[in-house]
Amino acid sequence: MNFTLSIGAQAPDFQLPATDGKTYSLDSFSASPYLVIFFTCNHCPYVIGSDEVTRQTVEKFKDKGVAFVGINSNSENTYAEDSFENMVKRMEEHHFPWVYLRDETQETAKAYGALRTPHFYVFDHERKLVYTGRGVDSPRDVEKITVNDLDRTLGELTSEQPISVPLTNPIGCNVKWEGKDAHWMPGDACDLV
């Protein structure tokens, strides 16, 4: 079995607290035909570098039935900046247009097979995975972006076209696993392409 969800796999459910004080599950987004779940955090330079590009994509597709959910699974014992309290502060400061969830047990990150921050998963109306990987090809330095995979995927999905590139490798910092070295990756984690 692959560490990361395979194309066509069903979205795993979750029950996670958000920075807005509510708790969300997969069903919380059932009104949206399409769903983007991405693993993110507060401190990673690849996340910080590309958050505004992600915001532009959210703004472009929010009226086309796409819901966006960010999940922070990083251990705060590895990076204190990734605590829930700091997630709340970051949302208050930046007003990002997505729901921001805390996966303290890291069970959701394991269920999805999150490799890096950021790591994007795009699901269709049946909540089957149609794309996973990077958002853009240069998340740390947006001046060098030549490909916006998330934008292309959502354009194809919302136009009911086949997804031309369903798999890319996420680019970013590895997920910070509880009790492990900051650069540790699970043994069965591997490149997607």
PDB file of C-alpha atoms in Angstrom:
ATOM      1  CA  MET A   1       0.000   0.000   0.000  1.00  0.00           C
ATOM      2  CA  ASN A   2       1.224   3.471  -0.895  1.00  0.00           C
ATOM      3  CA  PHE A   3       1.903   5.919   1.923  1.00  0.00           C
ATOM      4  CA  THR A   4       0.030   8.678   0.075  1.00  0.00           C
ATOM      5  CA  LEU A   5      -3.564   8.318  -1.177  1.00  0.00           C
ATOM      6  CA  SER A   6      -3.738   6.990  -4.717  1.00  0.00           C
ATOM      7  CA  ILE A   7      -5.652   8.686  -7.514  1.00  0.00           C
ATOM      8  CA  GLY A   8      -9.280   7.526  -7.343  1.00  0.00           C
ATOM      9  CA  ALA A   9      -9.138   6.918  -3.574  1.00  0.00           C
ATOM     10  CA  GLN A  10     -11.978   8.162  -1.372  1.00  0.00           C
ATOM     11  CA  ALA A  11     -11.248  11.136   0.894  1.00  0.00           C
ATOM     12  CA  PRO A  12     -10.694   9.909   4.480  1.00  0.00           C
ATOM     13  CA  ASP A  13     -13.025  11.477   7.033  1.00  0.00           C
ATOM     14  CA  PHE A  14     -11.773  13.612   9.916  1.00  0.00           C
ATOM     15  CA  GLN A  15     -13.089  15.470  12.950  1.00  0.00           C
ATOM     16  CA  LEU A  16     -10.805  18.433  13.604  1.00  0.00           C
ATOM     17  CA  PRO A  17     -10.961  21.784  15.404  1.00  0.00           C
ATOM     18  CA  ALA A  18     -10.587  24.980  13.384  1.00  0.00           C
ATOM     19  CA  THR A  19      -9.205  28.403  14.175  1.00  0.00           C
ATOM     20  CA  ASP A  20     -12.775  29.769  13.973  1.00  0.00           C
ATOM     21  CA  GLY A  21     -13.749  27.752  17.078  1.00  0.00           C
ATOM     22  CA  LYS A  22     -15.816  25.145  15.206  1.00  0.00           C
ATOM     23  CA  THR A  23     -15.102  21.456  14.568  1.00  0.00           C
ATOM     24  CA  TYR A  24     -15.229  20.192  10.986  1.00  0.00           C
ATOM     25  CA  SER A  25     -15.597  16.824   9.274  1.00  0.00           C
ATOM     26  CA  LEU A  26     -15.692  15.856   5.605  1.00  0.00           C
ATOM     27  CA  ASP A  27     -19.487  16.298   5.671  1.00  0.00           C
ATOM     28  CA  SER A  28     -19.071  19.941   6.693  1.00  0.00           C
ATOM     29  CA  PHE A  29     -18.143  20.646   3.061  1.00  0.00           C
ATOM     30  CA  SER A  30     -20.853  18.532   1.401  1.00  0.00           C
ATOM     31  CA  ALA A  31     -22.492  21.617  -0.131  1.00  0.00           C
ATOM     32  CA  SER A  32     -19.408  22.126  -2.322  1.00  0.00           C
ATOM     33  CA  PRO A  33     -19.085  19.895  -5.391  1.00  0.00           C
ATOM     34  CA  TYR A  34     -15.285  20.001  -5.210  1.00  0.00           C
ATOM     35  CA  LEU A  35     -12.877  19.959  -2.298  1.00  0.00           C
ATOM     36  CA  VAL A  36      -9.221  20.918  -1.908  1.00  0.00           C
ATOM     37  CA  ILE A  37      -7.492  19.685   1.235  1.00  0.00           C
ATOM     38  CA  PHE A  38      -3.950  20.835   1.760  1.00  0.00           C
ATOM     39  CA  PHE A  39      -1.460  20.123   4.506  1.00  0.00           C
ATOM     40  CA  THR A  40       0.167  23.330   5.614  1.00  0.00           C
ATOM     41  CA  CYS A  41       1.586  25.015   8.715  1.00  0.00           C
ATOM     42  CA  ASN A  42       2.676  28.349  10.149  1.00  0.00           C
ATOM     43  CA  HIS A  43       6.464  28.361   9.880  1.00  0.00           C
ATOM     44  CA  CYS A  44       7.482  26.667   6.614  1.00  0.00           C
ATOM     45  CA  PRO A  45       9.131  29.025   4.085  1.00  0.00           C
ATOM     46  CA  TYR A  46       7.459  27.123   1.202  1.00  0.00           C
ATOM     47  CA  VAL A  47       4.045  27.733   2.769  1.00  0.00           C
ATOM     48  CA  ILE A  48       4.768  31.360   3.608  1.00  0.00           C
ATOM     49  CA  GLY A  49       6.213  31.913   0.134  1.00  0.00           C
ATOM     50  CA  SER A  50       3.163  30.590  -1.695  1.00  0.00           C
ATOM     51  CA  ASP A  51       0.210  31.436   0.590  1.00  0.00           C
ATOM     52  CA  GLU A  52      -0.736  34.489  -1.475  1.00  0.00           C
ATOM     53  CA  VAL A  53      -0.695  32.441  -4.696  1.00  0.00           C
ATOM     54  CA  THR A  54      -2.944  29.900  -2.962  1.00  0.00           C
ATOM     55  CA  ARG A  55      -5.204  32.785  -1.895  1.00  0.00           C
ATOM     56  CA  GLN A  56      -5.506  33.901  -5.550  1.00  0.00           C
ATOM     57  CA  THR A  57      -6.500  30.366  -6.578  1.00  0.00           C
ATOM     58  CA  VAL A  58      -9.099  30.194  -3.787  1.00  0.00           C
ATOM     59  CA  GLU A  59     -10.570  33.549  -4.849  1.00  0.00           C
ATOM     60  CA  LYS A  60     -10.683  32.406  -8.484  1.00  0.00           C
ATOM     61  CA  PHE A  61     -12.510  29.124  -7.777  1.00  0.00           C
ATOM     62  CA  LYS A  62     -14.620  29.743  -4.671  1.00  0.00           C
ATOM     63  CA  ASP A  63     -17.649  30.689  -6.793  1.00  0.00           C
ATOM     64  CA  LYS A  64     -17.207  27.571  -8.941  1.00  0.00           C
ATOM     65  CA  GLY A  65     -18.091  25.180  -6.134  1.00  0.00           C
ATOM     66  CA  VAL A  66     -14.623  24.548  -4.697  1.00  0.00           C
ATOM     67  CA  ALA A  67     -14.134  24.442  -0.900  1.00  0.00           C
ATOM     68  CA  PHE A  68     -10.616  24.833   0.520  1.00  0.00           C
ATOM     69  CA  VAL A  69      -9.378  23.320   3.770  1.00  0.00           C
ATOM     70  CA  GLY A  70      -5.900  23.784   5.231  1.00  0.00           C
ATOM     71  CA  ILE A  71      -4.728  21.255   7.836  1.00  0.00           C
ATOM     72  CA  ASN A  72      -1.751  21.760  10.133  1.00  0.00           C
ATOM     73  CA  SER A  73      -0.448  18.395  11.353  1.00  0.00           C
ATOM     74  CA  ASN A  74       3.016  19.538  12.414  1.00  0.00           C
ATOM     75  CA  SER A  75       4.219  18.736  15.917  1.00  0.00           C
ATOM     76  CA  GLU A  76       4.430  21.892  17.998  1.00  0.00           C
ATOM     77  CA  ASN A  77       7.161  20.132  19.974  1.00  0.00           C
ATOM     78  CA  THR A  78       9.301  20.330  16.827  1.00  0.00           C
ATOM     79  CA  TYR A  79       8.270  23.904  15.937  1.00  0.00           C
ATOM     80  CA  ALA A  80       6.461  25.917  18.613  1.00  0.00           C
ATOM     81  CA  GLU A  81       5.290  28.284  15.847  1.00  0.00           C
ATOM     82  CA  ASP A  82       2.976  25.522  14.635  1.00  0.00           C
ATOM     83  CA  SER A  83       0.825  25.498  17.782  1.00  0.00           C
ATOM     84  CA  PHE A  84      -2.941  25.987  17.559  1.00  0.00           C
ATOM     85  CA  GLU A  85      -2.605  29.336  19.325  1.00  0.00           C
ATOM     86  CA  ASN A  86      -0.224  30.511  16.596  1.00  0.00           C
ATOM     87  CA  MET A  87      -2.579  29.175  13.920  1.00  0.00           C
ATOM     88  CA  VAL A  88      -5.318  31.418  15.320  1.00  0.00           C
ATOM     89  CA  LYS A  89      -2.931  34.404  15.318  1.00  0.00           C
ATOM     90  CA  ARG A  90      -1.873  33.713  11.738  1.00  0.00           C
ATOM     91  CA  MET A  91      -5.485  33.581  10.525  1.00  0.00           C
ATOM     92  CA  GLU A  92      -6.313  36.797  12.400  1.00  0.00           C
ATOM     93  CA  GLU A  93      -3.321  38.482  10.803  1.00  0.00           C
ATOM     94  CA  HIS A  94      -3.738  37.255   7.220  1.00  0.00           C
ATOM     95  CA  HIS A  95      -7.493  36.516   6.903  1.00  0.00           C
ATOM     96  CA  PHE A  96      -6.856  33.556   4.612  1.00  0.00           C
ATOM     97  CA  PRO A  97     -10.013  32.476   2.717  1.00  0.00           C
ATOM     98  CA  TRP A  98      -9.901  28.836   3.809  1.00  0.00           C
ATOM     99  CA  VAL A  99     -10.832  26.833   6.892  1.00  0.00           C
ATOM    100  CA  TYR A 100      -7.705  26.111   8.965  1.00  0.00           C
ATOM    101  CA  LEU A 101      -7.808  22.855  10.957  1.00  0.00           C
ATOM    102  CA  ARG A 102      -5.514  21.396  13.633  1.00  0.00           C
ATOM    103  CA  ASP A 103      -4.553  17.714  13.391  1.00  0.00           C
ATOM    104  CA  GLU A 104      -2.745  17.370  16.717  1.00  0.00           C
ATOM    105  CA  THR A 105      -2.772  13.548  16.751  1.00  0.00           C
ATOM    106  CA  GLN A 106      -1.439  13.471  13.165  1.00  0.00           C
ATOM    107  CA  GLU A 107      -3.994  10.767  12.356  1.00  0.00           C
ATOM    108  CA  THR A 108      -5.395  12.789   9.449  1.00  0.00           C
ATOM    109  CA  ALA A 109      -1.917  13.382   8.005  1.00  0.00           C
ATOM    110  CA  LYS A 110      -1.315   9.628   8.176  1.00  0.00           C
ATOM    111  CA  ALA A 111      -4.714   8.827   6.603  1.00  0.00           C
ATOM    112  CA  TYR A 112      -3.964  11.105   3.639  1.00  0.00           C
ATOM    113  CA  GLY A 113      -0.267  10.317   3.493  1.00  0.00           C
ATOM    114  CA  ALA A 114       0.840  13.934   3.732  1.00  0.00           C
ATOM    115  CA  LEU A 115       4.471  14.263   2.733  1.00  0.00           C
ATOM    116  CA  ARG A 116       5.286  17.966   2.835  1.00  0.00           C
ATOM    117  CA  THR A 117       4.001  21.432   3.590  1.00  0.00           C
ATOM    118  CA  PRO A 118       2.289  22.356   1.421  1.00  0.00           C
ATOM    119  CA  HIS A 119       0.819  19.140  -0.041  1.00  0.00           C
ATOM    120  CA  PHE A 120      -2.445  19.478  -1.999  1.00  0.00           C
ATOM    121  CA  TYR A 121      -5.240  16.937  -2.537  1.00  0.00           C
ATOM    122  CA  VAL A 122      -8.093  17.701  -4.945  1.00  0.00           C
ATOM    123  CA  PHE A 123     -11.348  15.711  -4.753  1.00  0.00           C
ATOM    124  CA  ASP A 124     -14.275  15.556  -7.174  1.00  0.00           C
ATOM    125  CA  HIS A 125     -18.011  15.582  -6.384  1.00  0.00           C
ATOM    126  CA  GLU A 126     -17.828  11.947  -5.235  1.00  0.00           C
ATOM    127  CA  ARG A 127     -14.857  12.885  -3.006  1.00  0.00           C
ATOM    128  CA  LYS A 128     -12.524  10.768  -5.093  1.00  0.00           C
ATOM    129  CA  LEU A 129      -8.945  11.970  -5.446  1.00  0.00           C
ATOM    130  CA  VAL A 130      -8.236  13.468  -8.871  1.00  0.00           C
ATOM    131  CA  TYR A 131      -4.962  15.282  -8.115  1.00  0.00           C
ATOM    132  CA  THR A 132      -2.262  15.245  -5.461  1.00  0.00           C
ATOM    133  CA  GLY A 133       1.079  17.010  -5.211  1.00  0.00           C
ATOM    134  CA  ARG A 134       2.401  20.550  -5.398  1.00  0.00           C
ATOM    135  CA  GLY A 135       0.410  23.743  -5.781  1.00  0.00           C
ATOM    136  CA  VAL A 136       3.061  25.484  -7.891  1.00  0.00           C
ATOM    137  CA  ASP A 137       6.527  24.599  -9.165  1.00  0.00           C
ATOM    138  CA  SER A 138       8.334  27.259  -7.085  1.00  0.00           C
ATOM    139  CA  PRO A 139       6.476  27.761  -3.787  1.00  0.00           C
ATOM    140  CA  ARG A 140       9.378  29.343  -1.933  1.00  0.00           C
ATOM    141  CA  ASP A 141      10.149  31.930  -4.623  1.00  0.00           C
ATOM    142  CA  VAL A 142       6.966  32.897  -6.439  1.00  0.00           C
ATOM    143  CA  GLU A 143       8.903  35.093  -8.890  1.00  0.00           C
ATOM    144  CA  LYS A 144      10.160  31.845 -10.449  1.00  0.00           C
ATOM    145  CA  ILE A 145       6.757  30.119 -10.829  1.00  0.00           C
ATOM    146  CA  THR A 146       6.261  28.731 -14.331  1.00  0.00           C
ATOM    147  CA  VAL A 147       3.506  26.189 -13.539  1.00  0.00           C
ATOM    148  CA  ASN A 148       0.472  26.496 -11.254  1.00  0.00           C
ATOM    149  CA  ASP A 149      -0.668  22.881 -10.971  1.00  0.00           C
ATOM    150  CA  LEU A 150      -3.494  23.625  -8.533  1.00  0.00           C
ATOM    151  CA  ASP A 151      -4.975  26.320 -10.773  1.00  0.00           C
ATOM    152  CA  ARG A 152      -4.731  24.088 -13.873  1.00  0.00           C
ATOM    153  CA  THR A 153      -6.278  21.101 -12.064  1.00  0.00           C
ATOM    154  CA  LEU A 154      -9.204  23.140 -10.742  1.00  0.00           C
ATOM    155  CA  GLY A 155      -9.754  24.722 -14.152  1.00  0.00           C
ATOM    156  CA  GLU A 156     -10.002  21.266 -15.697  1.00  0.00           C
ATOM    157  CA  LEU A 157     -12.136  19.850 -12.880  1.00  0.00           C
ATOM    158  CA  THR A 158     -14.671  22.681 -12.830  1.00  0.00           C
ATOM    159  CA  SER A 159     -14.932  22.508 -16.650  1.00  0.00           C
ATOM    160  CA  GLU A 160     -15.541  18.734 -16.423  1.00  0.00           C
ATOM    161  CA  GLN A 161     -12.381  17.987 -18.404  1.00  0.00           C
ATOM    162  CA  PRO A 162      -9.992  15.118 -17.651  1.00  0.00           C
ATOM    163  CA  ILE A 163      -7.172  16.012 -15.256  1.00  0.00           C
ATOM    164  CA  SER A 164      -4.141  16.253 -17.543  1.00  0.00           C
ATOM    165  CA  VAL A 165      -1.514  15.835 -14.808  1.00  0.00           C
ATOM    166  CA  PRO A 166      -2.996  14.031 -11.770  1.00  0.00           C
ATOM    167  CA  LEU A 167       0.300  13.501  -9.922  1.00  0.00           C
ATOM    168  CA  THR A 168       3.223  15.758  -9.055  1.00  0.00           C
ATOM    169  CA  ASN A 169       5.700  15.686  -6.194  1.00  0.00           C
ATOM    170  CA  PRO A 170       4.861  18.140  -3.411  1.00  0.00           C
ATOM    171  CA  ILE A 171       7.582  20.731  -2.840  1.00  0.00           C
ATOM    172  CA  GLY A 172       8.207  21.947   0.693  1.00  0.00           C
ATOM    173  CA  CYS A 173       9.337  21.032   4.189  1.00  0.00           C
ATOM    174  CA  ASN A 174       8.517  17.530   5.393  1.00  0.00           C
ATOM    175  CA  VAL A 175       5.667  17.122   7.873  1.00  0.00           C
ATOM    176  CA  LYS A 176       7.076  17.433  11.411  1.00  0.00           C
ATOM    177  CA  TRP A 177       6.172  14.093  12.999  1.00  0.00           C
ATOM    178  CA  GLU A 178       5.748  13.900  16.777  1.00  0.00           C
ATOM    179  CA  GLY A 179       8.740  12.436  18.580  1.00  0.00           C
ATOM    180  CA  LYS A 180      10.889  12.326  15.448  1.00  0.00           C
ATOM    181  CA  ASP A 181      13.823  14.330  14.144  1.00  0.00           C
ATOM    182  CA  ALA A 182      12.699  17.447  12.256  1.00  0.00           C
ATOM    183  CA  HIS A 183      13.729  15.939   8.898  1.00  0.00           C
ATOM    184  CA  TRP A 184      12.390  12.400   9.471  1.00  0.00           C
ATOM    185  CA  MET A 185      10.099  10.862   6.858  1.00  0.00           C
ATOM    186  CA  PRO A 186       8.144   7.603   7.295  1.00  0.00           C
ATOM    187  CA  GLY A 187       9.927   4.640   5.738  1.00  0.00           C
ATOM    188  CA  ASP A 188       7.167   3.974   3.204  1.00  0.00           C
ATOM    189  CA  ALA A 189       6.924   7.628   2.130  1.00  0.00           C
ATOM    190  CA  CYS A 190       8.289   8.147  -1.356  1.00  0.00           C
ATOM    191  CA  ASP A 191       8.144  10.456  -4.348  1.00  0.00           C
ATOM    192  CA  LEU A 192       4.798  10.309  -6.139  1.00  0.00           C
ATOM    193  CA  VAL A 193       6.268  10.499  -9.662  1.00  0.00           C
TER     194      VAL A 193
END
